[in-house]
Short mmCIF file of N, CA and C in Angstrom, two decimals:
data_model
loop_
_atom_site.label_atom_id
_atom_site.label_comp_id
_atom_site.label_asym_id
_atom_site.label_seq_id
_atom_site.Cartn_x
_atom_site.Cartn_y
_atom_site.Cartn_z
N THR A 163 -20.88 62.31 5.66
CA THR A 163 -20.24 61.27 6.43
C THR A 163 -19.68 60.21 5.49
N ALA A 164 -18.80 59.39 6.00
CA ALA A 164 -18.12 58.42 5.16
C ALA A 164 -19.06 57.37 4.60
N ASP A 165 -20.14 57.08 5.29
CA ASP A 165 -21.04 56.04 4.80
C ASP A 165 -22.08 56.57 3.82
N GLY A 166 -22.05 57.85 3.49
CA GLY A 166 -23.05 58.46 2.61
C GLY A 166 -23.23 57.77 1.28
N PRO A 167 -22.17 57.58 0.49
CA PRO A 167 -22.34 56.91 -0.81
C PRO A 167 -22.82 55.47 -0.68
N GLY A 168 -22.33 54.76 0.32
CA GLY A 168 -22.78 53.38 0.53
C GLY A 168 -24.24 53.31 0.91
N MET A 169 -24.68 54.22 1.78
CA MET A 169 -26.08 54.24 2.17
C MET A 169 -26.98 54.63 1.01
N ALA A 170 -26.54 55.57 0.18
CA ALA A 170 -27.34 55.96 -0.98
C ALA A 170 -27.54 54.76 -1.90
N PHE A 171 -26.50 53.93 -2.04
CA PHE A 171 -26.60 52.73 -2.87
C PHE A 171 -27.61 51.74 -2.29
N LEU A 172 -27.56 51.54 -0.97
CA LEU A 172 -28.46 50.57 -0.33
C LEU A 172 -29.90 51.07 -0.24
N THR A 173 -30.07 52.36 0.04
CA THR A 173 -31.42 52.89 0.25
C THR A 173 -32.14 53.19 -1.05
N GLY A 174 -31.39 53.49 -2.11
CA GLY A 174 -32.02 53.91 -3.36
C GLY A 174 -32.43 55.37 -3.32
N LEU A 175 -31.96 56.09 -2.31
CA LEU A 175 -32.25 57.52 -2.19
C LEU A 175 -31.09 58.33 -2.76
N VAL A 176 -31.28 59.62 -2.96
CA VAL A 176 -30.30 60.43 -3.68
C VAL A 176 -28.99 60.67 -2.95
N GLY A 177 -28.94 60.54 -1.68
CA GLY A 177 -27.70 60.80 -0.96
C GLY A 177 -27.69 62.18 -0.32
N HIS A 178 -26.60 62.48 0.35
CA HIS A 178 -26.56 63.66 1.22
C HIS A 178 -26.49 65.00 0.49
N HIS A 179 -26.28 65.05 -0.81
CA HIS A 179 -26.27 66.33 -1.54
C HIS A 179 -27.55 66.55 -2.34
N GLY A 180 -28.48 65.63 -2.27
CA GLY A 180 -29.71 65.73 -3.05
C GLY A 180 -30.74 66.67 -2.44
N ARG A 181 -31.75 67.01 -3.21
CA ARG A 181 -32.80 67.92 -2.75
C ARG A 181 -33.53 67.33 -1.54
N PHE A 182 -33.84 66.04 -1.58
CA PHE A 182 -34.46 65.36 -0.44
C PHE A 182 -33.43 64.36 0.09
N ALA A 183 -32.54 64.82 0.95
CA ALA A 183 -31.38 64.04 1.36
C ALA A 183 -31.59 63.23 2.62
N CYS A 184 -32.70 63.37 3.28
CA CYS A 184 -32.93 62.69 4.55
C CYS A 184 -33.05 61.18 4.35
N ARG A 185 -32.23 60.42 5.04
CA ARG A 185 -32.29 58.96 4.95
C ARG A 185 -33.58 58.40 5.53
N LEU A 186 -34.20 59.16 6.42
CA LEU A 186 -35.45 58.71 7.03
C LEU A 186 -36.66 59.16 6.22
N TYR A 187 -36.40 59.84 5.11
CA TYR A 187 -37.42 60.27 4.16
C TYR A 187 -38.51 61.10 4.82
N CYS A 188 -38.07 62.17 5.50
CA CYS A 188 -39.02 63.04 6.19
C CYS A 188 -39.67 64.06 5.26
N GLY A 189 -39.10 64.29 4.09
CA GLY A 189 -39.71 65.22 3.14
C GLY A 189 -39.22 66.64 3.24
N LEU A 190 -38.25 66.91 4.10
CA LEU A 190 -37.70 68.26 4.20
C LEU A 190 -36.84 68.53 2.97
N PRO A 191 -37.24 69.47 2.12
CA PRO A 191 -36.42 69.76 0.94
C PRO A 191 -35.20 70.59 1.31
N GLY A 192 -34.12 70.39 0.58
CA GLY A 192 -32.93 71.19 0.79
C GLY A 192 -32.99 72.49 0.01
N ARG A 193 -32.00 73.32 0.24
CA ARG A 193 -31.87 74.60 -0.48
C ARG A 193 -30.55 74.59 -1.23
N HIS A 194 -30.51 75.32 -2.35
CA HIS A 194 -29.27 75.41 -3.12
C HIS A 194 -29.15 76.79 -3.74
N LYS A 195 -27.92 77.13 -4.09
CA LYS A 195 -27.69 78.37 -4.83
C LYS A 195 -28.18 78.15 -6.25
N PRO A 196 -28.72 79.19 -6.90
CA PRO A 196 -29.19 79.04 -8.29
C PRO A 196 -28.07 78.48 -9.18
N GLY A 197 -28.38 77.43 -9.91
CA GLY A 197 -27.43 76.82 -10.82
C GLY A 197 -26.47 75.84 -10.17
N ALA A 198 -26.47 75.75 -8.84
CA ALA A 198 -25.56 74.83 -8.14
C ALA A 198 -26.28 73.51 -7.89
N PRO A 199 -25.57 72.38 -8.02
CA PRO A 199 -26.22 71.08 -7.88
C PRO A 199 -26.38 70.59 -6.44
N THR A 200 -25.63 71.15 -5.50
CA THR A 200 -25.64 70.66 -4.13
C THR A 200 -26.73 71.33 -3.31
N TYR A 201 -27.50 70.52 -2.61
CA TYR A 201 -28.55 71.02 -1.72
C TYR A 201 -28.08 70.89 -0.27
N TYR A 202 -28.57 71.79 0.58
CA TYR A 202 -28.23 71.78 2.00
C TYR A 202 -29.52 71.78 2.81
N PRO A 203 -29.57 71.08 3.96
CA PRO A 203 -30.79 71.03 4.76
C PRO A 203 -30.97 72.29 5.62
N ALA A 204 -31.14 73.43 4.98
CA ALA A 204 -31.32 74.70 5.69
C ALA A 204 -32.81 74.97 5.87
N LEU A 205 -33.21 75.25 7.10
CA LEU A 205 -34.62 75.47 7.38
C LEU A 205 -35.12 76.82 6.88
N ARG A 206 -34.25 77.83 6.91
CA ARG A 206 -34.67 79.17 6.53
C ARG A 206 -33.98 79.61 5.25
N GLN A 207 -34.67 80.45 4.50
CA GLN A 207 -34.09 81.01 3.28
C GLN A 207 -32.97 81.96 3.67
N PRO A 208 -31.83 81.91 2.99
CA PRO A 208 -30.74 82.84 3.30
C PRO A 208 -31.19 84.29 3.11
N GLU A 209 -30.72 85.15 3.99
CA GLU A 209 -31.05 86.57 3.89
C GLU A 209 -30.37 87.17 2.67
N GLY A 210 -31.02 88.15 2.08
CA GLY A 210 -30.43 88.87 0.96
C GLY A 210 -30.47 88.13 -0.35
N THR A 211 -31.36 87.16 -0.48
CA THR A 211 -31.48 86.43 -1.74
C THR A 211 -32.94 86.37 -2.16
N ASP A 212 -33.16 86.45 -3.45
CA ASP A 212 -34.51 86.35 -3.98
C ASP A 212 -34.84 84.92 -4.40
N HIS A 213 -33.83 84.05 -4.42
CA HIS A 213 -34.03 82.66 -4.85
C HIS A 213 -34.75 81.92 -3.74
N LEU A 214 -35.95 81.44 -4.02
CA LEU A 214 -36.75 80.75 -3.01
C LEU A 214 -37.01 79.32 -3.46
N ASP A 215 -36.35 78.36 -2.79
CA ASP A 215 -36.58 76.95 -3.09
C ASP A 215 -37.94 76.51 -2.55
N HIS A 216 -38.25 76.97 -1.35
CA HIS A 216 -39.48 76.61 -0.66
C HIS A 216 -39.64 77.54 0.54
N PRO A 217 -40.82 77.60 1.14
CA PRO A 217 -41.00 78.45 2.32
C PRO A 217 -40.11 77.99 3.47
N ASP A 218 -39.92 78.86 4.46
CA ASP A 218 -39.14 78.50 5.64
C ASP A 218 -39.83 77.39 6.43
N PHE A 219 -39.01 76.55 7.08
CA PHE A 219 -39.51 75.55 8.01
C PHE A 219 -39.13 76.01 9.41
N PHE A 220 -39.93 75.64 10.37
CA PHE A 220 -39.63 75.96 11.76
C PHE A 220 -39.35 74.67 12.50
N ILE A 221 -38.41 74.71 13.41
CA ILE A 221 -37.91 73.52 14.08
C ILE A 221 -39.02 72.73 14.76
N ASP A 222 -40.06 73.41 15.24
CA ASP A 222 -41.15 72.71 15.92
C ASP A 222 -42.20 72.17 14.94
N GLN A 223 -41.98 72.36 13.64
CA GLN A 223 -42.93 71.89 12.64
C GLN A 223 -42.27 71.00 11.58
N LEU A 224 -41.17 70.37 11.95
CA LEU A 224 -40.47 69.50 11.00
C LEU A 224 -41.31 68.26 10.69
N PRO A 225 -41.24 67.77 9.46
CA PRO A 225 -41.99 66.56 9.10
C PRO A 225 -41.48 65.35 9.87
N LEU A 226 -42.35 64.39 10.08
CA LEU A 226 -41.96 63.15 10.75
C LEU A 226 -41.21 62.24 9.79
N PRO A 227 -40.31 61.41 10.31
CA PRO A 227 -39.61 60.46 9.44
C PRO A 227 -40.60 59.55 8.71
N GLY A 228 -40.33 59.30 7.46
CA GLY A 228 -41.17 58.42 6.67
C GLY A 228 -42.51 59.00 6.26
N SER A 229 -42.72 60.29 6.52
CA SER A 229 -44.03 60.89 6.26
C SER A 229 -44.16 61.40 4.83
N PHE A 230 -43.17 61.18 4.00
CA PHE A 230 -43.14 61.78 2.67
C PHE A 230 -43.64 60.84 1.57
N ASP A 231 -44.47 59.90 1.91
CA ASP A 231 -45.13 59.02 0.94
C ASP A 231 -44.15 58.26 0.04
N TYR A 232 -43.30 57.49 0.66
CA TYR A 232 -42.26 56.75 -0.05
C TYR A 232 -42.83 55.83 -1.13
N GLU A 233 -43.83 55.04 -0.79
CA GLU A 233 -44.37 54.05 -1.74
C GLU A 233 -44.90 54.71 -3.02
N ARG A 234 -45.68 55.77 -2.86
CA ARG A 234 -46.24 56.46 -4.03
C ARG A 234 -45.13 57.06 -4.88
N ASN A 235 -44.13 57.66 -4.23
CA ASN A 235 -43.02 58.28 -4.96
C ASN A 235 -42.14 57.24 -5.65
N LEU A 236 -41.93 56.10 -5.00
CA LEU A 236 -41.17 55.02 -5.64
C LEU A 236 -41.89 54.53 -6.89
N GLU A 237 -43.19 54.39 -6.80
CA GLU A 237 -43.98 53.98 -7.97
C GLU A 237 -43.81 54.97 -9.11
N ARG A 238 -43.78 56.26 -8.78
CA ARG A 238 -43.58 57.29 -9.82
C ARG A 238 -42.24 57.10 -10.52
N VAL A 239 -41.18 56.86 -9.74
CA VAL A 239 -39.84 56.68 -10.33
C VAL A 239 -39.80 55.43 -11.20
N ILE A 240 -40.38 54.36 -10.72
CA ILE A 240 -40.36 53.09 -11.46
C ILE A 240 -41.09 53.22 -12.80
N ARG A 241 -42.13 54.00 -12.85
CA ARG A 241 -42.96 54.12 -14.06
C ARG A 241 -42.39 55.08 -15.11
N CYS A 242 -41.29 55.73 -14.85
CA CYS A 242 -40.71 56.66 -15.82
C CYS A 242 -40.31 55.92 -17.09
N SER A 243 -40.61 56.51 -18.24
CA SER A 243 -40.27 55.85 -19.50
C SER A 243 -39.19 56.59 -20.29
N THR A 244 -38.82 57.80 -19.86
CA THR A 244 -37.73 58.53 -20.51
C THR A 244 -36.74 59.01 -19.45
N MET A 245 -35.54 59.33 -19.88
CA MET A 245 -34.53 59.83 -18.95
C MET A 245 -34.97 61.18 -18.36
N ALA A 246 -35.58 62.03 -19.16
CA ALA A 246 -36.04 63.33 -18.67
C ALA A 246 -37.10 63.15 -17.59
N GLU A 247 -38.02 62.22 -17.79
CA GLU A 247 -39.04 61.91 -16.79
C GLU A 247 -38.39 61.42 -15.50
N TYR A 248 -37.43 60.51 -15.66
CA TYR A 248 -36.73 59.94 -14.51
C TYR A 248 -35.98 61.02 -13.72
N GLU A 249 -35.25 61.89 -14.41
CA GLU A 249 -34.49 62.93 -13.73
C GLU A 249 -35.39 63.88 -12.96
N LEU A 250 -36.54 64.22 -13.52
CA LEU A 250 -37.50 65.08 -12.81
C LEU A 250 -38.08 64.35 -11.61
N ALA A 251 -38.46 63.09 -11.78
CA ALA A 251 -39.01 62.31 -10.67
C ALA A 251 -37.98 62.14 -9.56
N ARG A 252 -36.73 61.89 -9.93
CA ARG A 252 -35.65 61.75 -8.94
C ARG A 252 -35.49 63.05 -8.16
N LEU A 253 -35.49 64.19 -8.84
CA LEU A 253 -35.35 65.49 -8.17
C LEU A 253 -36.52 65.74 -7.23
N GLU A 254 -37.73 65.45 -7.69
CA GLU A 254 -38.93 65.78 -6.92
C GLU A 254 -39.26 64.78 -5.82
N THR A 255 -38.65 63.58 -5.86
CA THR A 255 -38.96 62.57 -4.85
C THR A 255 -37.77 62.21 -3.97
N GLY A 256 -36.55 62.38 -4.46
CA GLY A 256 -35.37 61.96 -3.71
C GLY A 256 -35.07 60.48 -3.84
N ILE A 257 -35.77 59.80 -4.73
CA ILE A 257 -35.59 58.35 -4.94
C ILE A 257 -34.92 58.12 -6.29
N THR A 258 -33.86 57.29 -6.28
CA THR A 258 -33.18 56.97 -7.54
C THR A 258 -33.56 55.60 -8.08
N LYS A 259 -33.93 54.69 -7.17
CA LYS A 259 -34.23 53.31 -7.56
C LYS A 259 -34.88 52.62 -6.36
N PRO A 260 -35.48 51.46 -6.58
CA PRO A 260 -35.97 50.69 -5.43
C PRO A 260 -34.79 50.17 -4.61
N SER A 261 -34.92 50.19 -3.33
CA SER A 261 -33.88 49.63 -2.46
C SER A 261 -33.92 48.11 -2.52
N ILE A 262 -32.77 47.50 -2.36
CA ILE A 262 -32.74 46.03 -2.29
C ILE A 262 -33.57 45.54 -1.11
N PHE A 263 -33.74 46.39 -0.10
CA PHE A 263 -34.52 46.02 1.08
C PHE A 263 -36.02 45.96 0.80
N CYS A 264 -36.46 46.51 -0.33
CA CYS A 264 -37.87 46.41 -0.71
C CYS A 264 -38.26 44.96 -0.99
N GLY A 265 -37.28 44.11 -1.25
CA GLY A 265 -37.55 42.71 -1.54
C GLY A 265 -37.75 41.85 -0.31
N PHE A 266 -37.46 42.38 0.88
CA PHE A 266 -37.64 41.60 2.10
C PHE A 266 -39.10 41.53 2.51
N ASP A 267 -39.44 40.49 3.22
CA ASP A 267 -40.79 40.33 3.76
C ASP A 267 -41.05 41.45 4.76
N THR A 268 -42.12 42.19 4.56
CA THR A 268 -42.40 43.35 5.42
C THR A 268 -42.81 42.94 6.84
N ASP A 269 -43.07 41.66 7.06
CA ASP A 269 -43.35 41.18 8.42
C ASP A 269 -42.06 40.97 9.21
N ARG A 270 -40.91 41.02 8.53
CA ARG A 270 -39.63 40.71 9.16
C ARG A 270 -38.75 41.93 9.44
N ILE A 271 -38.99 43.04 8.75
CA ILE A 271 -38.16 44.24 8.95
C ILE A 271 -39.06 45.47 9.01
N LEU A 272 -38.50 46.57 9.49
CA LEU A 272 -39.19 47.85 9.39
C LEU A 272 -39.30 48.20 7.91
N LEU A 273 -40.32 48.92 7.56
CA LEU A 273 -40.51 49.29 6.16
C LEU A 273 -39.43 50.25 5.68
N VAL A 274 -39.12 50.17 4.39
CA VAL A 274 -38.24 51.13 3.75
C VAL A 274 -39.02 52.43 3.68
N PRO A 275 -38.47 53.55 4.04
CA PRO A 275 -37.08 53.86 4.38
C PRO A 275 -36.78 53.88 5.87
N LEU A 276 -37.78 53.54 6.71
CA LEU A 276 -37.58 53.63 8.16
C LEU A 276 -36.61 52.59 8.70
N CYS A 277 -36.26 51.58 7.91
CA CYS A 277 -35.33 50.55 8.37
C CYS A 277 -33.88 51.02 8.33
N PHE A 278 -33.61 52.19 7.77
CA PHE A 278 -32.24 52.68 7.65
C PHE A 278 -31.87 53.58 8.83
N GLY A 279 -30.58 53.65 9.11
CA GLY A 279 -30.09 54.49 10.19
C GLY A 279 -30.21 55.97 9.86
N SER A 280 -30.12 56.75 10.88
CA SER A 280 -30.22 58.20 10.74
C SER A 280 -28.95 58.76 10.11
N ASP A 281 -28.91 60.06 9.91
CA ASP A 281 -27.76 60.71 9.30
C ASP A 281 -27.41 61.98 10.05
N ILE A 282 -26.45 62.71 9.54
CA ILE A 282 -25.95 63.92 10.20
C ILE A 282 -27.04 64.96 10.41
N MET A 283 -28.03 64.97 9.54
CA MET A 283 -29.10 65.95 9.66
C MET A 283 -29.89 65.73 10.95
N HIS A 284 -29.91 64.49 11.46
CA HIS A 284 -30.71 64.17 12.62
C HIS A 284 -29.89 63.96 13.89
N ILE A 285 -28.59 64.00 13.80
CA ILE A 285 -27.74 63.82 14.97
C ILE A 285 -27.04 65.15 15.23
N ALA A 286 -27.58 65.90 16.17
CA ALA A 286 -27.12 67.27 16.38
C ALA A 286 -25.71 67.36 16.95
N ALA A 287 -25.23 66.33 17.63
CA ALA A 287 -23.96 66.46 18.33
C ALA A 287 -22.73 66.24 17.45
N ILE A 288 -22.86 65.53 16.34
CA ILE A 288 -21.69 65.22 15.53
C ILE A 288 -21.24 66.46 14.76
N ASN A 289 -19.99 66.82 14.91
CA ASN A 289 -19.36 67.92 14.18
C ASN A 289 -19.95 69.30 14.48
N THR A 290 -20.82 69.41 15.45
CA THR A 290 -21.45 70.70 15.72
C THR A 290 -20.41 71.76 16.06
N GLY A 291 -19.47 71.41 16.91
CA GLY A 291 -18.44 72.38 17.27
C GLY A 291 -17.60 72.82 16.08
N ASP A 292 -17.23 71.86 15.24
CA ASP A 292 -16.43 72.17 14.05
C ASP A 292 -17.17 73.07 13.07
N LEU A 293 -18.49 73.01 13.07
CA LEU A 293 -19.27 73.84 12.16
C LEU A 293 -19.64 75.19 12.76
N LEU A 294 -20.07 75.18 14.01
CA LEU A 294 -20.58 76.41 14.61
C LEU A 294 -19.49 77.37 15.09
N LEU A 295 -18.42 76.85 15.66
CA LEU A 295 -17.37 77.75 16.16
C LEU A 295 -16.78 78.65 15.08
N PRO A 296 -16.41 78.14 13.90
CA PRO A 296 -15.92 79.05 12.86
C PRO A 296 -16.98 80.06 12.40
N LEU A 297 -18.24 79.67 12.42
CA LEU A 297 -19.29 80.63 12.08
C LEU A 297 -19.35 81.75 13.11
N TRP A 298 -19.36 81.38 14.38
CA TRP A 298 -19.47 82.38 15.44
C TRP A 298 -18.23 83.26 15.53
N ARG A 299 -17.08 82.72 15.13
CA ARG A 299 -15.83 83.49 15.18
C ARG A 299 -15.59 84.28 13.90
N GLY A 300 -16.39 84.06 12.88
CA GLY A 300 -16.21 84.76 11.61
C GLY A 300 -15.02 84.24 10.82
N THR A 301 -14.62 82.99 11.08
CA THR A 301 -13.48 82.41 10.38
C THR A 301 -13.89 81.29 9.43
N PHE A 302 -15.17 81.07 9.27
CA PHE A 302 -15.67 80.03 8.37
C PHE A 302 -15.27 80.36 6.94
N ARG A 303 -14.85 79.34 6.19
CA ARG A 303 -14.46 79.53 4.79
C ARG A 303 -15.66 80.01 3.99
N ALA A 304 -15.48 81.08 3.23
CA ALA A 304 -16.58 81.63 2.43
C ALA A 304 -16.01 82.18 1.13
N LYS A 305 -16.91 82.49 0.21
CA LYS A 305 -16.48 83.10 -1.05
C LYS A 305 -15.91 84.49 -0.76
N THR A 306 -15.02 84.94 -1.61
CA THR A 306 -14.40 86.26 -1.41
C THR A 306 -15.43 87.38 -1.53
N THR A 307 -16.54 87.13 -2.19
CA THR A 307 -17.59 88.15 -2.32
C THR A 307 -18.48 88.23 -1.09
N ASP A 308 -18.32 87.30 -0.17
CA ASP A 308 -19.13 87.28 1.05
C ASP A 308 -18.46 88.17 2.10
N ASP A 309 -19.14 89.23 2.50
CA ASP A 309 -18.60 90.19 3.47
C ASP A 309 -18.78 89.65 4.88
N LYS A 310 -17.71 89.13 5.46
CA LYS A 310 -17.79 88.53 6.79
C LYS A 310 -18.14 89.56 7.87
N SER A 311 -17.87 90.82 7.63
CA SER A 311 -18.24 91.85 8.62
C SER A 311 -19.76 92.01 8.72
N ALA A 312 -20.49 91.50 7.74
CA ALA A 312 -21.95 91.57 7.76
C ALA A 312 -22.58 90.35 8.44
N TRP A 313 -21.76 89.41 8.88
CA TRP A 313 -22.27 88.21 9.53
C TRP A 313 -22.74 88.55 10.93
N ALA A 314 -24.03 88.67 11.13
CA ALA A 314 -24.59 89.03 12.44
C ALA A 314 -24.31 87.94 13.48
N TRP A 315 -24.10 86.72 13.04
CA TRP A 315 -23.86 85.62 13.97
C TRP A 315 -22.40 85.50 14.40
N ALA A 316 -21.49 86.23 13.77
CA ALA A 316 -20.07 86.17 14.12
C ALA A 316 -19.84 87.06 15.34
N VAL A 317 -19.96 86.47 16.51
CA VAL A 317 -19.95 87.25 17.75
C VAL A 317 -18.78 86.93 18.68
N LEU A 318 -17.97 85.94 18.36
CA LEU A 318 -16.85 85.58 19.26
C LEU A 318 -15.55 86.18 18.80
#
């Protein structure tokens, strides 16, 4: 979404392409192709691949917002003394820096990260048609090596 880079700056979180991209800090890790930097919030491992980022998640067992121990993970990022340490902590926590909102009195606002608005991962209605219809019709843009005739979901 258009506010993604701005929200990443305000929240101190990695943003919508990071491994832990949820603005509500639910702890759902993303998946990526081996060697590719972009992560996607896919619950299940893609079929036909041996690359396993993490076990499958089921929709009825998703983590709660803010349940991913933000304070402890922020402390880990702050305590990094080398760039290599920082990059690993950023990848494993989804935190790039303390949010400016961490400086507010906690009696006056919701705690970080719960004080931030939701994102596309949590709003099912935005762009759903634009994403699902091309998948179901088999017209979704894909790599030339991807055999669209093997797409079991392309039924329209």
